[in-house]
Amino acid sequence: MQQMCAFWSSVALMSGRYHGSPMVKHLPLPIDAVHFDCWLALFETTAREICPPAAEAHFVERARRIAASLELGIAGGQGVLLGIGERFRRDEAGELR
Ligand code: HEM
C-alpha cells in the first residue's frame, strides 16, 4: 500500500516519492486485455465516486496510459509485438493466441 501511495503521488503530483519498477512486478503475471479492462473499469468507478471531476480525469487519463504501457510490456515479454491500438489476448487456457 505504501508503494501504491508513493506511486500515485509521483504520477499525479510529480512528487518523486516512488522509486520502483511497476513493469517488473507485472511482467510475470498471466494477464491480458481482459484483466486490464476489468482493472480500469474498477479504477474509473472508484475515481468517479471519490474524486472531484478534474482530479478524476487527471487520474483516469494516467491510469489508462500506464495500463496500456503495462499491457504492451507484458505482450513484449511473451514475444508479441503489438501495433498501435492492438490489444494483447491469451486464450482460455492462458496460452498465447
Ligand atoms: C489486471 C491488472 C493488474 C494486476 C493483476 C496487477 C497486479 C499487481 C501485483 C500482483 C502487484 C505486486 C504486489 C506485491 O508486490 O505484492 C502489483 C503491484 C503494483 N501495481 Fe499492479 N496490477 C494491475 C494493474 C496495474 C495498473 C494498471 C497499475 C498502474 C496504473 C498498477 C500499479 C502497480 C504498482 C505501482 C505496483 C507496486 C509496484 C512496486 O512494488 O514498486 N497495476 N500489481
Short mmCIF file of C-alpha atoms and ligand atoms in Angstrom, two decimals:
data_model
loop_
_atom_site.label_atom_id
_atom_site.label_comp_id
_atom_site.label_asym_id
_atom_site.label_seq_id
_atom_site.Cartn_x
_atom_site.Cartn_y
_atom_site.Cartn_z
CA MET A 1 0.00 0.00 0.00
CA GLN A 2 2.90 2.34 0.79
CA GLN A 3 4.33 1.69 -2.67
CA MET A 4 0.94 2.32 -4.27
CA CYS A 5 0.54 5.64 -2.43
CA ALA A 6 4.06 6.72 -3.36
CA PHE A 7 3.38 5.67 -6.97
CA TRP A 8 0.16 7.67 -7.32
CA SER A 9 1.71 10.62 -5.53
CA SER A 10 4.52 10.58 -8.11
CA VAL A 11 2.19 10.04 -11.07
CA ALA A 12 -0.46 12.58 -10.11
CA LEU A 13 1.59 15.22 -8.32
CA MET A 14 5.09 14.54 -9.69
CA SER A 15 6.28 14.31 -6.08
CA GLY A 16 9.13 11.92 -6.92
CA ARG A 17 8.15 9.71 -3.95
CA TYR A 18 8.07 6.46 -5.92
CA HIS A 19 11.30 4.67 -6.75
CA GLY A 20 10.35 1.36 -8.24
CA SER A 21 9.61 -0.50 -11.38
CA PRO A 22 5.95 -1.50 -11.79
CA MET A 23 6.75 -3.26 -15.07
CA VAL A 24 8.94 -5.82 -13.27
CA LYS A 25 6.07 -6.71 -10.89
CA HIS A 26 3.57 -7.15 -13.71
CA LEU A 27 5.66 -8.91 -16.37
CA PRO A 28 5.30 -12.43 -14.87
CA LEU A 29 1.52 -12.15 -14.30
CA PRO A 30 -0.74 -14.30 -16.55
CA ILE A 31 -2.89 -11.32 -17.52
CA ASP A 32 -4.09 -9.75 -20.76
CA ALA A 33 -6.52 -7.15 -22.16
CA VAL A 34 -9.49 -8.66 -20.28
CA HIS A 35 -7.82 -8.10 -16.91
CA PHE A 36 -6.69 -4.60 -17.79
CA ASP A 37 -10.21 -3.65 -18.92
CA CYS A 38 -11.59 -5.00 -15.66
CA TRP A 39 -8.91 -3.16 -13.62
CA LEU A 40 -9.63 0.09 -15.44
CA ALA A 41 -13.41 -0.25 -15.04
CA LEU A 42 -12.97 -0.65 -11.25
CA PHE A 43 -10.45 2.18 -11.09
CA GLU A 44 -12.69 4.51 -13.08
CA THR A 45 -15.77 3.74 -10.99
CA THR A 46 -13.80 4.41 -7.81
CA ALA A 47 -12.24 7.61 -9.14
CA ARG A 48 -15.73 8.85 -10.11
CA GLU A 49 -17.01 8.05 -6.62
CA ILE A 50 -14.27 9.73 -4.62
CA CYS A 51 -12.70 12.48 -6.73
CA PRO A 52 -13.91 15.85 -7.92
CA PRO A 53 -14.27 15.81 -11.75
CA ALA A 54 -10.93 17.46 -12.59
CA ALA A 55 -8.99 15.07 -10.32
CA GLU A 56 -10.96 12.09 -11.66
CA ALA A 57 -10.00 12.99 -15.24
CA HIS A 58 -6.37 13.50 -14.17
CA PHE A 59 -6.10 10.06 -12.51
CA VAL A 60 -8.08 8.18 -15.16
CA GLU A 61 -6.07 9.58 -18.05
CA ARG A 62 -2.83 8.49 -16.37
CA ALA A 63 -4.18 5.09 -15.32
CA ARG A 64 -5.23 4.36 -18.93
CA ARG A 65 -1.85 5.34 -20.28
CA ILE A 66 0.07 3.26 -17.70
CA ALA A 67 -2.25 0.25 -18.14
CA ALA A 68 -1.68 0.36 -21.90
CA SER A 69 2.06 0.52 -21.36
CA LEU A 70 2.00 -2.44 -18.92
CA GLU A 71 -0.10 -4.44 -21.41
CA LEU A 72 2.38 -3.59 -24.16
CA GLY A 73 5.28 -4.67 -21.92
CA ILE A 74 3.62 -7.95 -20.94
CA ALA A 75 2.88 -8.71 -24.61
CA GLY A 76 6.50 -7.93 -25.49
CA GLY A 77 7.69 -10.22 -22.70
CA GLN A 78 5.71 -13.02 -24.40
CA GLY A 79 7.29 -12.21 -27.76
CA VAL A 80 4.18 -10.43 -29.08
CA LEU A 81 4.75 -7.05 -30.69
CA LEU A 82 1.52 -5.05 -30.53
CA GLY A 83 0.72 -2.46 -33.20
CA ILE A 84 -0.95 0.85 -32.41
CA GLY A 85 -4.42 0.22 -30.93
CA GLU A 86 -3.86 -3.55 -30.80
CA ARG A 87 -4.64 -5.46 -27.60
CA PHE A 88 -2.88 -8.43 -26.02
CA ARG A 89 -5.11 -11.51 -25.71
CA ARG A 90 -4.42 -15.03 -24.48
CA ASP A 91 -6.81 -17.98 -24.97
CA GLU A 92 -8.93 -19.53 -22.16
CA ALA A 93 -6.05 -21.74 -21.04
CA GLY A 94 -3.89 -18.67 -20.62
CA GLU A 95 -1.81 -19.55 -23.67
CA LEU A 96 -0.91 -17.06 -26.37
CA ARG A 97 -3.30 -16.78 -29.29
C1 HEM B 1 -5.22 -6.54 -14.11
C2 HEM B 1 -4.28 -5.62 -13.92
C3 HEM B 1 -3.30 -5.65 -12.77
C4 HEM B 1 -2.95 -6.67 -11.93
C5 HEM B 1 -3.48 -8.11 -11.90
C6 HEM B 1 -1.94 -6.16 -11.03
C7 HEM B 1 -1.31 -6.90 -10.03
C8 HEM B 1 -0.26 -6.45 -9.29
C9 HEM B 1 0.55 -7.27 -8.41
C10 HEM B 1 0.36 -8.79 -8.18
C11 HEM B 1 1.48 -6.48 -7.84
C12 HEM B 1 2.60 -6.90 -6.88
C13 HEM B 1 2.15 -6.70 -5.47
C14 HEM B 1 3.26 -7.09 -4.50
O1 HEM B 1 4.43 -6.73 -4.71
O2 HEM B 1 2.94 -7.74 -3.51
C15 HEM B 1 1.26 -5.14 -8.34
C16 HEM B 1 2.00 -4.06 -7.98
C17 HEM B 1 1.79 -2.79 -8.45
N1 HEM B 1 0.87 -2.41 -9.39
FE1 HEM B 1 -0.41 -3.60 -10.37
N2 HEM B 1 -1.71 -4.84 -11.32
C18 HEM B 1 -2.50 -4.49 -12.38
C19 HEM B 1 -2.59 -3.26 -12.99
C20 HEM B 1 -1.91 -2.14 -12.57
C21 HEM B 1 -2.02 -0.84 -13.19
C22 HEM B 1 -2.88 -0.53 -14.44
C23 HEM B 1 -1.21 -0.01 -12.48
C24 HEM B 1 -0.94 1.46 -12.67
C25 HEM B 1 -1.78 2.30 -13.28
C26 HEM B 1 -0.59 -0.78 -11.42
C27 HEM B 1 0.29 -0.29 -10.49
C28 HEM B 1 1.01 -1.07 -9.62
C29 HEM B 1 2.07 -0.55 -8.75
C30 HEM B 1 2.55 0.88 -8.67
C31 HEM B 1 2.56 -1.63 -8.01
C32 HEM B 1 3.69 -1.60 -6.97
C33 HEM B 1 5.00 -1.83 -7.68
C34 HEM B 1 6.15 -1.80 -6.70
O3 HEM B 1 6.17 -2.62 -5.76
O4 HEM B 1 7.06 -0.96 -6.89
N3 HEM B 1 -1.04 -2.07 -11.52
N4 HEM B 1 0.20 -5.16 -9.22
#
